[in-house]
Tab-separated table of C-alpha atoms in Angstrom:
chain	number	residue	atom	x	y	z
D	1	MET	CA	8.451	-4.680	0.420
D	2	ARG	CA	6.414	-3.340	-2.545
D	3	PHE	CA	6.926	-3.788	-6.247
D	4	LEU	CA	6.000	-0.788	-8.701
D	5	TRP	CA	5.823	-3.307	-11.683
D	6	PRO	CA	4.600	-6.449	-9.897
D	7	ALA	CA	3.398	-8.185	-13.098
D	8	LEU	CA	7.045	-8.862	-14.061
D	9	LEU	CA	7.484	-11.167	-11.076
D	10	TRP	CA	5.933	-13.846	-13.197
D	11	LEU	CA	9.369	-13.937	-14.997
D	12	LEU	CA	10.690	-15.863	-11.857
D	13	GLY	CA	8.697	-18.895	-13.216
D	14	LEU	CA	11.485	-19.473	-15.954
D	15	LEU	CA	14.053	-20.178	-13.243
D	16	PRO	CA	12.542	-23.849	-12.569
D	17	LEU	CA	12.828	-24.328	-16.274
D	18	LEU	CA	16.532	-23.413	-16.367
D	19	VAL	CA	17.046	-25.816	-13.364
D	20	ALA	CA	15.235	-28.229	-15.282
D	21	GLY	CA	17.326	-27.690	-18.505
D	22	TYR	CA	20.495	-27.700	-16.393
D	23	CYS	CA	19.495	-31.274	-14.722
D	24	TRP	CA	18.872	-32.591	-18.354
D	25	LEU	CA	22.259	-31.552	-19.660
D	26	LEU	CA	23.973	-32.993	-16.711
D	27	ALA	CA	21.947	-36.497	-17.485
D	28	ARG	CA	22.848	-36.356	-20.916
D	29	ARG	CA	26.583	-35.748	-20.088
D	30	ARG	CA	26.488	-38.590	-17.867
D	31	ARG	CA	25.266	-40.979	-20.370
D	32	GLN	CA	27.670	-39.741	-22.975
D	33	THR	CA	30.549	-40.515	-20.461
D	34	LEU	CA	29.284	-43.978	-19.804
D	35	ARG	CA	30.404	-44.482	-23.455
D	36	LEU	CA	34.118	-44.091	-22.867
D	37	SER	CA	36.479	-47.116	-22.453
D	38	SER	CA	38.284	-46.327	-19.307
D	39	LEU	CA	36.493	-45.843	-16.137
D	40	ALA	CA	39.336	-45.222	-14.196
D	41	LEU	CA	40.097	-41.990	-15.887
D	42	ILE	CA	36.515	-40.806	-15.354
D	43	ARG	CA	37.111	-41.501	-11.495
D	44	GLN	CA	40.597	-39.665	-11.525
D	45	ALA	CA	38.964	-36.644	-13.219
D	46	ALA	CA	36.147	-36.569	-10.853
D	47	GLY	CA	38.415	-36.924	-7.658
D	48	SER	CA	40.431	-33.740	-8.795
D	49	ASN	CA	37.409	-31.564	-8.813
D	50	PRO	CA	34.713	-31.998	-6.185
D	51	ALA	CA	31.004	-32.307	-7.219
D	52	TRP	CA	30.131	-29.230	-5.472
D	53	ARG	CA	32.685	-27.373	-7.732
D	54	ARG	CA	30.799	-28.269	-10.680
D	55	HIS	CA	27.370	-27.191	-9.403
D	56	LEU	CA	28.451	-23.991	-7.638
D	57	PRO	CA	29.015	-21.490	-10.626
D	58	PRO	CA	25.382	-22.345	-12.217
D	59	ALA	CA	23.979	-22.047	-8.723
D	60	LEU	CA	25.299	-18.544	-8.580
D	61	MET	CA	24.227	-17.633	-12.040
D	62	ALA	CA	20.591	-18.693	-11.286
D	63	LEU	CA	20.688	-16.469	-7.953
D	64	ALA	CA	22.126	-13.598	-10.164
D	65	LEU	CA	19.012	-13.971	-12.689
D	66	ALA	CA	16.545	-14.330	-9.726
D	67	ALA	CA	18.119	-10.946	-8.239
D	68	LEU	CA	17.910	-9.250	-11.718
D	69	LEU	CA	14.429	-10.481	-12.460
D	70	VAL	CA	13.104	-9.098	-8.946
D	71	GLY	CA	14.896	-5.702	-9.826
D	72	LEU	CA	12.912	-5.690	-13.026
D	73	ALA	CA	9.682	-5.430	-10.973
D	74	ARG	CA	10.843	-2.278	-9.253
D	75	PRO	CA	10.899	-3.112	-5.495
D	76	THR	CA	10.480	-0.471	-2.917
D	77	LEU	CA	10.956	-0.295	0.870
D	78	VAL	CA	9.943	2.096	3.624
D	79	LEU	CA	13.188	3.282	4.888
D	80	THR	CA	13.938	5.701	8.084
D	81	LEU	CA	16.207	8.434	6.751
D	82	PRO	CA	17.591	11.577	8.373
D	83	THR	CA	15.476	14.764	7.306
D	84	PRO	CA	16.528	17.247	4.776
D	85	GLU	CA	16.909	20.820	5.942
D	86	ARG	CA	13.422	21.871	7.063
D	87	THR	CA	11.139	24.482	8.596
D	88	ILE	CA	8.513	23.764	11.233
D	89	ILE	CA	5.569	26.177	11.928
D	90	LEU	CA	4.262	25.917	15.586
D	91	ALA	CA	0.442	27.310	15.179
D	92	MET	CA	-0.544	27.757	18.805
D	93	ASP	CA	-4.260	28.387	19.994
D	94	VAL	CA	-4.203	31.602	22.465
D	95	SER	CA	-8.062	31.850	22.836
D	96	GLY	CA	-9.525	32.569	26.235
D	97	SER	CA	-10.074	28.907	26.797
D	98	MET	CA	-6.550	28.175	27.246
D	99	ARG	CA	-6.877	29.566	30.807
D	100	ALA	CA	-8.774	26.590	31.707
D	101	GLU	CA	-6.986	24.663	34.701
D	102	ASP	CA	-7.956	21.058	33.601
D	103	VAL	CA	-4.376	20.845	32.427
D	104	LYS	CA	-2.132	22.088	35.114
D	105	PRO	CA	-1.247	24.673	35.782
D	106	THR	CA	-3.200	25.921	32.862
D	107	ARG	CA	-3.798	24.656	29.164
D	108	LEU	CA	-1.688	27.736	27.911
D	109	ALA	CA	1.147	27.387	30.546
D	110	ALA	CA	1.523	23.446	29.970
D	111	ALA	CA	1.340	24.135	26.158
D	112	GLN	CA	4.217	26.758	26.272
D	113	ALA	CA	6.308	24.605	28.565
D	114	ALA	CA	5.913	21.638	26.126
D	115	ALA	CA	6.515	23.621	23.023
D	116	LYS	CA	9.811	25.175	24.360
D	117	SER	CA	11.160	21.673	25.421
D	118	PHE	CA	10.218	20.607	21.864
D	119	VAL	CA	12.228	23.367	20.200
D	120	ASP	CA	15.136	22.715	22.412
D	121	ALA	CA	15.161	19.078	21.382
D	122	LEU	CA	15.134	19.869	17.660
D	123	PRO	CA	18.449	19.735	15.609
D	124	PRO	CA	20.152	23.439	15.568
D	125	GLU	CA	19.722	23.583	11.531
D	126	VAL	CA	15.788	23.314	11.804
D	127	ARG	CA	14.095	26.588	11.342
D	128	VAL	CA	11.061	27.382	13.561
D	129	GLY	CA	8.238	29.923	13.070
D	130	VAL	CA	5.629	30.519	15.709
D	131	ILE	CA	1.982	31.365	14.746
D	132	SER	CA	-0.656	32.465	17.433
D	133	PHE	CA	-4.353	32.324	16.631
D	134	ALA	CA	-7.421	33.370	18.458
D	135	GLY	CA	-10.132	35.556	16.899
D	136	THR	CA	-7.537	36.192	14.199
D	137	ALA	CA	-3.841	34.927	13.517
D	138	ALA	CA	-0.790	36.608	13.955
D	139	VAL	CA	3.121	35.653	13.077
D	140	VAL	CA	4.633	35.910	16.497
D	141	GLN	CA	8.214	34.697	15.116
D	142	ALA	CA	9.340	34.322	11.410
D	143	PRO	CA	11.239	31.083	10.873
D	144	THR	CA	14.481	31.042	12.444
D	145	THR	CA	17.304	28.917	13.590
D	146	SER	CA	17.826	31.156	16.875
D	147	ARG	CA	16.271	28.980	19.762
D	148	GLU	CA	16.367	31.940	21.963
D	149	ASP	CA	14.041	34.076	19.659
D	150	VAL	CA	11.560	31.290	19.375
D	151	ILE	CA	11.358	30.754	23.198
D	152	LYS	CA	10.656	34.359	23.572
D	153	ALA	CA	8.068	34.428	21.096
D	154	ILE	CA	6.323	31.687	22.892
D	155	ASP	CA	6.628	33.406	25.958
D	156	ARG	CA	4.822	36.554	24.729
D	157	PHE	CA	1.531	34.887	24.187
D	158	GLN	CA	-1.489	36.812	25.375
D	159	LEU	CA	-4.969	35.638	25.579
D	160	GLN	CA	-7.805	36.905	23.232
D	161	ARG	CA	-11.269	36.063	22.236
D	162	GLY	CA	-12.391	33.760	19.467
D	163	THR	CA	-10.875	30.552	18.026
D	164	ALA	CA	-9.931	31.046	14.040
D	165	THR	CA	-8.414	27.833	13.500
D	166	GLY	CA	-8.451	28.037	9.673
D	167	SER	CA	-6.852	31.329	9.930
D	168	GLY	CA	-3.834	29.978	11.857
D	169	LEU	CA	-3.518	27.353	9.196
D	170	ILE	CA	-3.780	29.654	6.260
D	171	LEU	CA	-1.168	32.043	7.781
D	172	SER	CA	1.312	29.015	8.684
D	173	LEU	CA	1.128	28.307	4.882
D	174	ALA	CA	1.609	31.898	3.869
D	175	THR	CA	4.803	31.935	6.118
D	176	LEU	CA	5.994	28.728	4.641
D	177	PHE	CA	5.326	29.833	1.084
D	178	PRO	CA	5.397	33.690	1.108
D	179	ASP	CA	5.655	33.860	-3.044
D	180	ASP	CA	2.648	31.755	-3.602
D	181	GLY	CA	-0.003	34.593	-3.483
D	182	ILE	CA	-1.878	33.128	-0.541
D	183	GLU	CA	-4.682	35.553	0.474
D	184	ILE	CA	-3.859	36.145	4.063
D	185	GLU	CA	-5.668	39.485	4.231
D	186	ARG	CA	-9.092	38.296	3.378
D	187	ALA	CA	-8.438	34.948	5.454
D	188	THR	CA	-6.942	36.615	8.476
D	189	GLY	CA	-7.749	40.208	8.391
D	190	GLN	CA	-4.222	41.163	8.376
D	191	ARG	CA	-0.996	41.553	6.379
D	192	LEU	CA	1.861	39.026	6.933
D	193	PHE	CA	4.713	41.556	6.463
D	194	PRO	CA	4.436	45.497	6.400
D	195	GLY	CA	4.057	46.584	2.888
D	196	ALA	CA	3.596	43.044	1.241
D	197	GLU	CA	1.198	42.576	-1.295
D	198	ILE	CA	-1.551	40.103	-0.303
D	199	GLY	CA	-3.596	38.064	-2.857
D	200	ALA	CA	-1.180	38.819	-5.816
D	201	SER	CA	-2.793	38.021	-9.095
D	202	LYS	CA	-0.277	35.408	-10.016
D	203	PRO	CA	-1.922	31.863	-10.360
D	204	PRO	CA	-1.471	29.352	-7.493
D	205	PRO	CA	1.046	26.716	-7.942
D	206	ALA	CA	-0.094	23.362	-9.134
D	207	PRO	CA	-1.254	20.996	-6.592
D	208	VAL	CA	1.263	18.281	-5.417
D	209	PRO	CA	0.446	14.957	-3.657
D	210	PRO	CA	-0.603	15.400	-0.018
D	211	GLY	CA	2.508	15.029	2.329
D	212	SER	CA	5.038	14.969	-0.365
D	213	TYR	CA	6.660	18.456	0.653
D	214	THR	CA	9.112	17.074	3.198
D	215	SER	CA	11.004	20.316	3.756
D	216	ALA	CA	8.397	21.801	6.231
D	217	ALA	CA	5.574	20.818	8.646
D	218	ILE	CA	3.120	22.492	10.683
D	219	ILE	CA	2.251	21.578	14.275
D	220	MET	CA	-0.991	23.108	15.399
D	221	LEU	CA	-1.989	22.852	19.083
D	222	THR	CA	-5.911	23.851	20.139
D	223	ASP	CA	-8.333	23.332	22.820
D	224	GLY	CA	-11.707	24.467	21.280
D	225	GLN	CA	-14.099	24.643	18.488
D	226	ARG	CA	-13.512	27.134	15.711
D	227	THR	CA	-15.996	30.361	16.534
D	228	THR	CA	-14.723	32.625	13.777
D	229	GLY	CA	-12.532	32.654	10.530
D	230	PRO	CA	-12.197	30.387	7.326
D	231	ASP	CA	-13.402	26.701	7.643
D	232	PRO	CA	-10.230	24.936	9.066
D	233	LEU	CA	-10.925	21.944	6.520
D	234	ASP	CA	-10.667	24.409	3.475
D	235	ALA	CA	-7.357	25.448	5.169
D	236	ALA	CA	-6.295	21.820	5.436
D	237	ARG	CA	-7.017	21.319	1.705
D	238	MET	CA	-4.740	24.359	1.018
D	239	ALA	CA	-1.928	22.571	2.929
D	240	ALA	CA	-2.600	19.271	1.454
D	241	ASP	CA	-2.265	20.842	-2.301
D	242	HIS	CA	1.124	22.399	-0.944
D	243	GLY	CA	2.173	18.940	0.195
D	244	VAL	CA	2.555	20.173	3.739
D	245	ARG	CA	1.850	17.833	6.605
D	246	VAL	CA	-0.167	19.038	9.431
D	247	TYR	CA	0.297	17.555	13.000
D	248	THR	CA	-2.636	18.431	15.266
D	249	VAL	CA	-2.608	18.297	18.944
D	250	GLY	CA	-5.919	18.533	21.003
D	251	VAL	CA	-5.645	19.771	24.529
D	252	GLY	CA	-8.476	19.570	26.959
D	253	THR	CA	-11.655	17.488	27.233
D	254	THR	CA	-13.988	16.596	24.817
D	255	GLN	CA	-16.891	16.864	26.959
D	256	GLY	CA	-16.194	20.458	27.529
D	257	GLU	CA	-15.602	22.977	30.616
D	258	VAL	CA	-17.142	26.186	31.580
D	259	ILE	CA	-14.611	28.867	31.790
D	260	GLY	CA	-14.894	32.714	32.580
D	261	PHE	CA	-12.912	35.557	30.738
D	262	GLU	CA	-13.414	39.249	31.086
D	263	GLY	CA	-16.960	39.184	32.636
D	264	TRP	CA	-18.288	36.356	30.514
D	265	SER	CA	-18.476	32.558	30.667
D	266	MET	CA	-18.952	29.882	28.026
D	267	ARG	CA	-18.650	26.006	27.538
D	268	VAL	CA	-15.552	25.227	25.411
D	269	ARG	CA	-15.280	21.793	23.867
D	270	LEU	CA	-12.274	20.136	21.910
D	271	ASP	CA	-13.336	19.492	18.380
D	272	GLU	CA	-11.646	16.138	17.913
D	273	GLU	CA	-13.365	15.197	14.504
D	274	THR	CA	-12.122	18.382	12.933
D	275	LEU	CA	-8.392	17.844	14.315
D	276	LYS	CA	-8.389	14.374	12.866
D	277	ASN	CA	-9.825	15.411	9.554
D	278	ILE	CA	-7.137	17.892	9.201
D	279	SER	CA	-4.295	15.518	9.844
D	280	LEU	CA	-6.091	13.118	7.644
D	281	LEU	CA	-6.336	15.535	4.561
D	282	THR	CA	-2.711	16.485	4.823
D	283	HIS	CA	-1.381	13.151	5.766
D	284	GLY	CA	-0.300	14.235	9.196
D	285	GLU	CA	-1.498	12.684	12.554
D	286	TYR	CA	-3.639	13.559	15.276
D	287	PHE	CA	-2.601	13.567	19.053
D	288	TYR	CA	-4.690	13.963	22.210
D	289	ALA	CA	-3.181	15.359	25.504
D	290	GLY	CA	-5.486	15.437	28.330
D	291	THR	CA	-2.921	16.149	30.980
D	292	ALA	CA	0.433	18.164	31.102
D	293	GLU	CA	2.405	15.145	31.073
D	294	ASP	CA	0.474	13.905	27.898
D	295	LEU	CA	1.532	17.111	26.253
D	296	LYS	CA	5.041	16.717	27.138
D	297	GLN	CA	5.041	12.979	25.632
D	298	VAL	CA	3.150	14.472	22.376
D	299	TYR	CA	5.918	16.789	21.677
D	300	ARG	CA	8.683	14.393	22.509
D	301	SER	CA	7.056	11.915	20.091
D	302	LEU	CA	6.914	14.814	17.576
D	303	SER	CA	10.538	15.841	18.070
D	304	SER	CA	11.872	12.455	17.072
D	305	ARG	CA	9.670	12.584	13.954
D	306	MET	CA	11.356	16.004	13.024
D	307	VAL	CA	14.537	14.323	13.114
D	308	VAL	CA	14.048	11.281	10.886
D	309	GLU	CA	11.269	10.369	8.357
D	310	ARG	CA	9.856	7.273	7.069
D	311	LYS	CA	10.075	7.444	3.243
D	312	GLU	CA	9.305	4.767	0.364
D	313	THR	CA	12.545	4.264	-1.469
D	314	GLU	CA	12.822	2.258	-4.558
D	315	ILE	CA	15.807	-0.400	-4.154
D	316	THR	CA	16.227	-1.696	-7.801
D	317	ALA	CA	19.635	-0.733	-7.793
D	318	LEU	CA	20.599	-3.113	-4.841
D	319	PHE	CA	18.847	-5.938	-6.672
D	320	ALA	CA	20.829	-5.090	-9.717
D	321	GLY	CA	24.178	-4.762	-8.085
D	322	LEU	CA	23.590	-8.145	-6.346
D	323	GLY	CA	22.693	-9.790	-9.681
D	324	ALA	CA	25.752	-8.357	-11.355
D	325	LEU	CA	28.012	-9.255	-8.147
D	326	LEU	CA	26.848	-12.867	-8.210
D	327	ALA	CA	27.230	-13.242	-12.065
D	328	LEU	CA	30.675	-12.082	-11.906
D	329	LEU	CA	31.302	-14.335	-9.069
D	330	ALA	CA	30.020	-17.437	-10.926
D	331	ALA	CA	31.963	-16.644	-14.294
D	332	GLY	CA	35.181	-16.056	-12.175
D	333	LEU	CA	35.163	-19.397	-10.167
D	334	SER	CA	34.166	-21.134	-13.343
D	335	LEU	CA	37.167	-19.849	-15.131
D	336	TRP	CA	39.393	-20.466	-12.177
D	337	TRP	CA	38.428	-24.139	-11.387
D	338	PHE	CA	37.515	-25.173	-15.146
D	339	ALA	CA	39.243	-22.585	-17.613
D	340	ARG	CA	36.021	-21.777	-19.057
D	341	VAL	CA	32.857	-19.709	-18.312
D	342	LEU	CA	30.135	-22.071	-17.051
């Protein structure tokens, strides 16, 4: 539990003073009672009302005051709640290095199988879009609730040269926020929708706290370093300004592997540092998948995260309600037993 106004908790220090005052009043009343002439009447009155009844209403009132004082400090808890309607963008690397066979049968085939299982496990109301990126980025499937269309889009991946990680992120953002004037053409070399104006003159929206936009998320899978296109960290900062979390998945080996493609060969390495920084900037998370089974586990974990979300929630109202309930109970018992309020 955390408190937004923790300085007000010092007010709880007043409760011991109230308890001391209550004990003083009891002692004073006891001294006055001893002056009465008939002790038999005192014993008779005491026998009709057990001692615990006399102390219970004040104790409940003290608890009520404690709950109200804690509520004044505005307590918060991190709760697991069902997610609101949301959109997920799968940004998938289709560069030539995805033909490597260190993840069986190939990196691309394993990624496709895991992604399709992930899509099938999502709630039906979640919209899914698919972006592929290599030397540039392309919208393979606009966000939709049709799982059949999304799976067909994943099956249509074609390997290409280059790895423009930044372009994949920027195009994913533009797909989520088509009216925000994101300059897709300059970043990716293509238009998002036929006839759409790219880089409109409207000013960009004001930045929001990273990770605060809970209606969408980007899941980016890649196996190599950026070779072309905009800096992925600049693209990650754009995502952070929009409040969108980016979950990055690294496939392959960090030491690299030599692969051949259309008559040329090169060593490809997984750039874990950049992927970790992307997720750090956007308040997402980085996952490493060295095998096909690892990749399936990553997507299972992501699927569960897309169904629920952990969110810090203020629970002042709970303490206020508890305090009011205890105060009413104390007053009610006092009226019932003693025909007076405390």
